[in-house]
CSV table of C-alpha atoms in Angstrom, one decimal:
chain,number,residue,atom,x,y,z
A,5,MET,CA,0.0,0.0,0.0
A,6,ILE,CA,1.4,3.4,-1.0
A,7,LEU,CA,1.0,5.9,1.8
A,8,MET,CA,0.4,9.5,0.7
A,9,ALA,CA,2.1,12.5,2.5
A,10,ASP,CA,0.7,16.0,3.2
A,11,GLU,CA,2.4,17.3,0.1
A,12,ASP,CA,0.6,14.7,-2.0
A,13,TYR,CA,-2.7,15.8,-0.7
A,14,MET,CA,-1.9,19.4,-1.3
A,15,ARG,CA,-0.8,18.6,-4.9
A,16,LEU,CA,-4.2,17.0,-5.4
A,17,ALA,CA,-5.8,20.3,-4.3
A,18,ILE,CA,-3.5,22.3,-6.6
A,19,GLN,CA,-4.5,20.0,-9.5
A,20,ALA,CA,-8.2,20.5,-8.7
A,21,ALA,CA,-7.8,24.2,-8.7
A,22,LYS,CA,-6.7,24.1,-12.3
A,23,GLU,CA,-10.1,22.7,-13.3
A,24,GLY,CA,-11.6,26.1,-12.5
A,25,HIS,CA,-13.2,27.9,-15.4
A,26,ASP,CA,-14.1,31.6,-15.7
A,27,THR,CA,-13.4,32.6,-12.1
A,28,TRP,CA,-13.0,36.2,-13.4
A,29,THR,CA,-11.9,38.4,-10.5
A,30,ASN,CA,-11.9,35.5,-8.1
A,31,PRO,CA,-8.8,33.3,-7.6
A,32,HIS,CA,-8.4,29.7,-8.7
A,33,VAL,CA,-8.7,27.6,-5.6
A,34,GLY,CA,-8.6,23.8,-5.0
A,35,ALA,CA,-9.4,21.6,-2.0
A,36,CYS,CA,-8.8,18.0,-1.0
A,37,ILE,CA,-10.6,16.3,2.0
A,38,VAL,CA,-8.8,13.4,3.7
A,39,LYS,CA,-9.7,11.1,6.6
A,40,ASP,CA,-7.8,8.2,8.0
A,41,GLY,CA,-5.3,8.4,5.1
A,42,GLN,CA,-8.0,8.2,2.5
A,43,VAL,CA,-8.9,10.9,0.0
A,44,LEU,CA,-12.7,11.4,0.2
A,45,ALA,CA,-13.2,14.3,-2.2
A,46,THR,CA,-11.6,17.1,-4.1
A,47,GLY,CA,-13.2,20.4,-5.3
A,48,CYS,CA,-12.5,23.7,-7.0
A,49,HIS,CA,-13.9,27.1,-7.5
A,50,TYR,CA,-15.2,26.3,-11.0
A,51,HIS,CA,-17.0,29.5,-12.0
A,52,TYR,CA,-17.4,33.1,-10.8
A,53,GLY,CA,-20.4,33.3,-8.6
A,54,ARG,CA,-20.6,29.6,-7.9
A,55,GLU,CA,-19.6,27.7,-4.8
A,56,HIS,CA,-16.0,28.0,-3.6
A,57,ALA,CA,-13.6,25.1,-3.6
A,58,GLU,CA,-14.2,24.1,0.0
A,59,ARG,CA,-17.9,24.0,-0.4
A,60,ASN,CA,-17.6,22.2,-3.7
A,61,ALA,CA,-15.7,19.4,-2.0
A,62,ILE,CA,-17.8,19.4,1.1
A,63,ASN,CA,-21.1,19.0,-0.9
A,64,LYS,CA,-19.8,15.6,-2.1
A,65,LEU,CA,-19.7,14.1,1.4
A,66,THR,CA,-22.0,13.3,4.4
A,67,PRO,CA,-21.7,15.0,7.8
A,68,GLU,CA,-20.3,11.7,9.2
A,69,GLN,CA,-17.6,11.6,6.6
A,70,LEU,CA,-16.6,15.2,7.2
A,71,PHE,CA,-16.4,15.0,11.0
A,72,GLY,CA,-12.8,14.7,12.2
A,73,SER,CA,-11.4,14.9,8.7
A,74,THR,CA,-8.6,17.2,7.3
A,75,ILE,CA,-9.0,19.6,4.4
A,76,TYR,CA,-6.1,20.8,2.3
A,77,VAL,CA,-6.9,24.1,0.5
A,78,THR,CA,-4.6,26.1,-1.8
A,79,LEU,CA,-5.7,29.5,-0.5
A,80,GLU,CA,-6.8,30.8,2.9
A,81,PRO,CA,-10.6,30.2,3.3
A,82,CYS,CA,-12.6,33.4,2.9
A,83,SER,CA,-14.0,35.1,5.9
A,84,HIS,CA,-16.5,37.6,4.4
A,85,TYR,CA,-19.8,37.5,2.5
A,86,GLY,CA,-19.5,38.0,-1.2
A,87,LYS,CA,-21.2,36.0,-4.0
A,88,GLN,CA,-20.9,33.0,-1.5
A,89,PRO,CA,-21.0,32.9,2.3
A,90,PRO,CA,-17.7,32.6,4.3
A,91,CYS,CA,-15.8,29.3,3.8
A,92,ALA,CA,-14.0,29.6,7.1
A,93,GLU,CA,-17.3,29.4,9.0
A,94,LEU,CA,-18.4,26.5,6.8
A,95,LEU,CA,-15.3,24.6,7.8
A,96,VAL,CA,-16.0,25.2,11.4
A,97,GLN,CA,-19.6,24.0,11.0
A,98,SER,CA,-18.5,20.9,9.1
A,99,GLY,CA,-16.4,19.5,12.0
A,100,PHE,CA,-13.0,19.5,10.5
A,101,LYS,CA,-10.1,18.4,12.8
A,102,LYS,CA,-7.4,20.1,10.8
A,103,VAL,CA,-7.1,22.6,8.0
A,104,VAL,CA,-3.9,22.8,5.9
A,105,VAL,CA,-3.6,26.1,3.9
A,106,ALA,CA,-1.0,26.5,1.2
A,107,ALA,CA,-1.0,30.4,0.9
A,108,LEU,CA,-2.6,33.3,2.7
A,109,ASP,CA,-5.1,35.3,0.7
A,110,PRO,CA,-3.7,38.8,-0.1
A,111,HIS,CA,-7.2,40.2,-0.3
A,112,PRO,CA,-7.5,42.7,2.6
A,113,LEU,CA,-10.9,41.4,3.5
A,114,VAL,CA,-9.5,37.9,4.1
A,115,THR,CA,-5.8,38.1,5.0
A,116,GLY,CA,-5.3,36.3,8.3
A,117,LYS,CA,-9.0,36.6,9.2
A,118,GLY,CA,-10.0,33.2,7.8
A,119,ILE,CA,-7.1,31.6,9.8
A,120,LYS,CA,-8.3,33.3,12.9
A,121,ILE,CA,-11.9,32.1,12.6
A,122,LEU,CA,-10.6,28.5,12.3
A,123,GLU,CA,-8.1,28.8,15.2
A,124,ASP,CA,-10.7,30.5,17.5
A,125,ALA,CA,-12.9,27.5,16.9
A,126,GLY,CA,-10.2,25.1,18.1
A,127,ILE,CA,-9.3,23.8,14.7
A,128,GLU,CA,-5.6,22.9,14.1
A,129,VAL,CA,-4.3,25.1,11.2
A,130,GLU,CA,-1.1,24.7,9.2
A,131,VAL,CA,0.0,27.4,6.8
A,132,GLY,CA,2.6,27.4,4.1
A,133,LEU,CA,2.6,23.9,2.6
A,134,LEU,CA,3.6,24.2,-1.1
A,135,ALA,CA,2.9,27.9,-0.9
A,136,LYS,CA,5.0,28.7,-4.0
A,137,GLU,CA,3.1,26.3,-6.2
A,138,ALA,CA,-0.2,27.4,-4.8
A,139,ARG,CA,0.6,31.1,-5.4
A,140,ALA,CA,1.5,30.3,-9.0
A,141,LEU,CA,-2.2,29.5,-9.6
A,142,ASN,CA,-3.1,33.2,-9.3
A,143,PRO,CA,-0.2,35.5,-10.3
A,144,PHE,CA,-2.4,38.4,-11.3
A,145,TYR,CA,-4.8,38.2,-8.3
A,146,ASN,CA,-1.9,38.1,-5.9
A,147,PHE,CA,-0.1,41.0,-7.6
A,148,TYR,CA,-3.2,43.2,-7.7
A,149,TYR,CA,-3.9,42.9,-4.0
A,150,GLU,CA,-0.2,43.1,-3.0
A,151,HIS,CA,0.6,46.1,-5.2
A,152,GLY,CA,-2.7,47.9,-5.5
A,153,ARG,CA,-2.6,48.0,-9.3
A,154,PRO,CA,-3.0,45.7,-12.3
A,155,TYR,CA,-0.3,43.5,-13.5
A,156,ILE,CA,0.7,44.9,-16.9
A,157,SER,CA,2.2,42.9,-19.8
A,158,LEU,CA,3.7,44.8,-22.8
A,159,LYS,CA,3.2,43.0,-26.1
A,160,GLN,CA,4.8,44.1,-29.3
A,161,ALA,CA,5.4,42.7,-32.7
A,162,ILE,CA,8.6,43.9,-34.4
A,163,THR,CA,10.8,43.3,-37.4
A,164,LEU,CA,14.5,42.6,-37.4
A,165,ASP,CA,15.2,46.3,-37.6
A,166,GLY,CA,13.0,47.0,-34.6
A,167,LYS,CA,10.0,48.4,-36.5
A,168,VAL,CA,6.3,48.0,-35.7
A,169,ALA,CA,4.7,49.7,-38.7
A,170,VAL,CA,4.9,51.9,-41.7
A,171,LYS,CA,4.1,55.4,-40.4
A,172,GLY,CA,0.3,56.0,-40.5
A,173,GLU,CA,-0.5,52.7,-42.0
A,174,ARG,CA,-1.9,49.4,-40.6
A,175,THR,CA,1.1,47.1,-41.1
A,176,PRO,CA,0.9,43.3,-40.6
A,177,ILE,CA,4.1,42.1,-39.0
A,178,THR,CA,3.7,38.5,-37.7
A,179,ASN,CA,2.5,35.3,-39.3
A,180,ALA,CA,-0.8,33.4,-39.0
A,181,ALA,CA,0.6,31.2,-36.2
A,182,VAL,CA,1.4,34.2,-34.1
A,183,LYS,CA,-1.9,35.8,-34.7
A,184,LYS,CA,-3.6,32.6,-33.5
A,185,GLN,CA,-1.4,32.6,-30.4
A,186,VAL,CA,-2.2,36.2,-29.6
A,187,LEU,CA,-5.9,35.6,-29.9
A,188,GLN,CA,-5.5,32.9,-27.3
A,189,GLU,CA,-3.1,34.9,-25.2
A,190,ARG,CA,-5.5,37.9,-24.8
A,191,GLY,CA,-7.9,35.7,-23.0
A,192,ASP,CA,-5.5,35.3,-20.1
A,193,TYR,CA,-6.1,38.9,-19.1
A,194,GLN,CA,-9.0,41.0,-17.8
A,195,ALA,CA,-8.3,43.9,-20.1
A,196,ILE,CA,-6.7,44.5,-23.5
A,197,MET,CA,-5.4,48.1,-23.9
A,198,VAL,CA,-4.3,50.2,-26.9
A,199,GLY,CA,-3.7,53.9,-27.5
A,200,ALA,CA,-6.0,56.1,-29.6
A,201,LYS,CA,-3.5,56.2,-32.5
A,202,THR,CA,-3.5,52.4,-32.7
A,203,ALA,CA,-7.3,52.2,-32.5
A,204,ILE,CA,-7.6,54.7,-35.3
A,205,ILE,CA,-5.0,53.3,-37.7
A,206,ASP,CA,-5.5,49.6,-37.1
A,207,ASN,CA,-9.2,49.7,-36.3
A,208,PRO,CA,-8.9,46.4,-34.3
A,209,THR,CA,-11.6,44.4,-32.6
A,210,LEU,CA,-9.3,43.2,-29.8
A,211,LEU,CA,-11.2,39.9,-29.4
A,212,THR,CA,-9.9,36.7,-28.0
A,213,SER,CA,-10.4,33.1,-29.2
A,214,LYS,CA,-10.9,31.8,-25.7
A,215,GLU,CA,-14.5,31.0,-24.9
A,216,GLY,CA,-15.9,32.3,-21.6
A,217,ASP,CA,-18.6,34.4,-19.9
A,218,PHE,CA,-16.1,37.2,-19.1
A,219,PRO,CA,-14.2,38.3,-22.3
A,220,PRO,CA,-11.4,40.9,-21.6
A,221,ILE,CA,-12.6,44.5,-21.4
A,222,ARG,CA,-11.2,46.5,-24.4
A,223,VAL,CA,-9.5,49.7,-23.2
A,224,VAL,CA,-8.6,52.6,-25.4
A,225,VAL,CA,-6.5,55.4,-23.9
A,226,ASP,CA,-7.5,58.7,-25.7
A,227,ARG,CA,-6.4,61.6,-23.5
A,228,ARG,CA,-7.1,64.3,-26.1
A,229,GLY,CA,-10.3,63.0,-27.6
A,230,ARG,CA,-9.2,62.0,-31.0
A,231,LEU,CA,-11.9,59.3,-31.2
A,232,LEU,CA,-14.5,62.1,-31.7
A,233,ASP,CA,-13.5,62.1,-35.3
A,234,HIS,CA,-13.6,58.3,-35.6
A,235,LEU,CA,-16.9,57.2,-33.9
A,236,ASP,CA,-17.3,54.4,-36.5
A,237,LEU,CA,-14.4,52.3,-35.2
A,238,LYS,CA,-15.2,48.6,-34.5
A,239,LEU,CA,-14.3,49.0,-30.8
A,240,LEU,CA,-17.0,51.6,-30.5
A,241,GLN,CA,-19.7,49.5,-32.0
A,242,THR,CA,-21.0,46.1,-30.9
A,243,GLY,CA,-18.9,43.5,-29.1
A,244,PRO,CA,-17.5,43.0,-25.7
A,245,GLU,CA,-17.3,45.9,-23.2
A,246,THR,CA,-15.1,48.8,-24.2
A,247,TRP,CA,-13.7,51.5,-21.9
A,248,VAL,CA,-12.5,54.8,-23.3
A,249,LEU,CA,-10.1,56.6,-20.9
A,250,THR,CA,-9.9,60.3,-21.6
A,251,LEU,CA,-9.4,63.8,-20.3
A,252,ASN,CA,-11.7,65.3,-23.0
A,253,GLU,CA,-15.1,66.4,-21.6
A,254,ASP,CA,-16.8,66.3,-25.0
A,255,LEU,CA,-15.8,62.7,-25.5
A,256,ALA,CA,-17.0,61.9,-22.1
A,257,ASN,CA,-20.4,63.4,-22.9
A,258,THR,CA,-20.8,61.6,-26.3
A,259,VAL,CA,-23.5,59.0,-26.5
A,260,PHE,CA,-22.2,55.5,-27.4
A,261,PRO,CA,-23.7,52.0,-27.6
A,262,ASP,CA,-24.4,50.4,-24.3
A,263,ASN,CA,-21.2,48.3,-24.4
A,264,VAL,CA,-19.0,51.5,-24.5
A,265,HIS,CA,-18.2,53.4,-21.4
A,266,VAL,CA,-16.1,56.6,-21.2
A,267,LEU,CA,-14.2,57.2,-18.1
A,268,LEU,CA,-12.5,60.4,-17.1
A,269,LEU,CA,-8.8,60.0,-16.1
A,270,PRO,CA,-7.5,61.7,-13.0
A,271,GLY,CA,-4.4,62.8,-14.9
A,272,ARG,CA,-2.5,62.2,-18.1
A,273,LYS,CA,0.4,60.0,-16.8
A,274,ALA,CA,0.7,56.3,-17.1
A,275,ARG,CA,0.3,56.0,-13.3
A,276,ASP,CA,-3.1,57.8,-13.6
A,277,ILE,CA,-4.2,55.1,-16.1
A,278,ALA,CA,-3.0,52.3,-13.8
A,279,GLN,CA,-4.7,53.9,-10.8
A,280,LEU,CA,-8.1,54.2,-12.6
A,281,LEU,CA,-8.0,50.6,-13.9
A,282,GLY,CA,-7.0,49.4,-10.4
A,283,GLU,CA,-9.9,51.3,-8.8
A,284,LYS,CA,-12.2,49.6,-11.3
A,285,GLY,CA,-11.0,46.2,-10.2
A,286,ILE,CA,-8.9,45.3,-13.2
A,287,GLN,CA,-6.2,42.9,-12.1
A,288,SER,CA,-4.3,42.3,-15.4
A,289,VAL,CA,-3.7,44.2,-18.6
A,290,TYR,CA,-2.4,43.1,-22.0
A,291,LEU,CA,-1.0,46.3,-23.4
A,292,GLU,CA,-0.9,45.8,-27.2
A,293,GLY,CA,0.0,49.3,-28.4
A,294,GLY,CA,1.3,51.4,-29.6
A,295,PRO,CA,4.9,52.1,-28.7
A,296,THR,CA,4.2,55.5,-27.2
A,297,LEU,CA,1.7,54.2,-24.7
A,298,ALA,CA,3.9,51.2,-24.0
A,299,LYS,CA,7.0,53.4,-23.4
A,300,ALA,CA,5.0,55.6,-21.0
A,301,PHE,CA,4.4,52.5,-18.8
A,302,LEU,CA,7.9,51.2,-19.2
A,303,ASP,CA,9.5,54.5,-18.2
A,304,ALA,CA,7.1,54.8,-15.2
A,305,ASP,CA,8.2,51.4,-14.0
A,306,LEU,CA,4.7,50.1,-14.4
A,307,ALA,CA,5.4,47.3,-16.9
A,308,ASP,CA,5.8,43.8,-15.4
A,309,ASP,CA,6.7,41.7,-18.3
A,310,LEU,CA,7.5,42.0,-22.0
A,311,ILE,CA,6.2,39.8,-24.8
A,312,THR,CA,8.0,40.4,-28.1
A,313,TYR,CA,7.1,38.7,-31.3
A,314,LEU,CA,9.9,38.9,-33.8
A,315,ALA,CA,9.4,38.6,-37.6
A,316,PRO,CA,12.4,37.8,-39.9
A,317,PHE,CA,12.4,40.8,-42.2
A,318,TYR,CA,13.3,44.5,-42.4
A,319,LEU,CA,10.7,47.2,-42.8
A,320,GLY,CA,13.0,50.0,-43.8
A,321,LYS,CA,12.4,53.8,-43.9
A,322,GLN,CA,9.4,55.9,-43.0
A,323,THR,CA,8.5,53.5,-40.2
A,324,THR,CA,7.7,53.5,-36.5
A,325,ASN,CA,10.2,52.1,-33.9
A,326,GLY,CA,9.1,49.5,-31.3
A,327,VAL,CA,9.2,50.4,-27.6
A,328,ASN,CA,12.6,51.2,-26.2
A,329,SER,CA,13.8,51.6,-22.7
A,330,GLN,CA,15.7,54.7,-21.5
A,331,GLU,CA,17.6,52.6,-19.0
A,332,THR,CA,19.3,49.2,-19.0
A,333,LEU,CA,16.4,46.6,-18.8
A,334,GLN,CA,17.0,43.2,-17.2
A,335,LEU,CA,14.6,40.4,-18.0
A,336,THR,CA,14.2,37.3,-15.9
A,337,ASP,CA,12.3,34.1,-16.3
A,338,THR,CA,12.9,34.4,-20.0
A,339,LYS,CA,11.2,32.0,-22.4
A,340,ILE,CA,11.7,31.6,-26.2
A,341,GLN,CA,9.2,29.9,-28.5
A,342,THR,CA,9.0,29.6,-32.2
A,343,PHE,CA,5.9,30.0,-34.4
A,344,ASN,CA,7.1,28.8,-37.8
A,345,ASP,CA,9.5,31.6,-38.9
A,346,ASN,CA,8.5,34.0,-36.1
A,347,ILE,CA,9.9,34.0,-32.5
A,348,ARG,CA,8.2,34.8,-29.2
A,349,ILE,CA,10.5,36.2,-26.5
A,350,TYR,CA,9.1,36.5,-23.0
A,351,GLY,CA,10.7,38.0,-19.9
A,352,ARG,CA,9.7,39.4,-16.6
A,353,ILE,CA,10.9,43.0,-16.0
A,354,GLN,CA,13.0,43.6,-12.9
A,355,HIS,CA,11.6,46.7,-11.2
A,356,VAL,CA,14.0,49.3,-9.9
């Protein structure tokens, strides 16, 4: 007979968490219930608004099975009422003998409070088992609550001479395989952001190929109000939700379709944009363009990773340069992939 250890049970909980789908602003969480060395049930937070991982696992068992058992959960049980009642109280009511938590929840309504409820009820609590692996389930969620702003990925597609477009023209750079990858990649984020110039020249839809109930919000930064002369853009018509961020009062007072919302910026700097998106609950941003907007975030030390797609040709004169850094830029956790004759280069940006 093979005996399982605590780490094995927590790994089952981590694996269960990955089965979650469309949790939107909520984290991916998994749970595993064990009694007398036997795994009784696993559960996950499957969908935003539905039962959390602990409740999902508990609902599969009888009160007799639950009493005196141990539950392994990848994230601290919640302690507040939201879409679902507090899981910490549910664990107390279910008669668990021990609760093993991989990572504390960085959400200010939860941090430490869920643990306290359990300990005050006399339940043995262990924290920190496979914490690194559990935290990796929710990198954007953790970053948002620990830094008070969205995690921001800069994405660019450049040629061998570092160009992104012929000036003033929509210029395809990458191949079909990359375009398919980007359509999938967008779905990993809660918002996709471009500047007004990119929106006007490229007239993109900024859609994702990932299916789900919560497609990324499309964000256009238009401080000056240039979209007033381009109200027929695809982003301003039907489709997923679009936010236009501006300083222009006329644009803010313009009537748009119901899916378009104009938000007034508190200022014109990149930090003001990040602040507004953070206040609106956006945890992650895929910044697609253009280079001016990307450089503003890079120079403000607000970019967290860089995704570069490199195409094997030169664009030549009368072109626009890709984003450049004013300072030496160190990338970590680098990863290189090929998409036929195009290359994807990923790296996390080390903040100063």
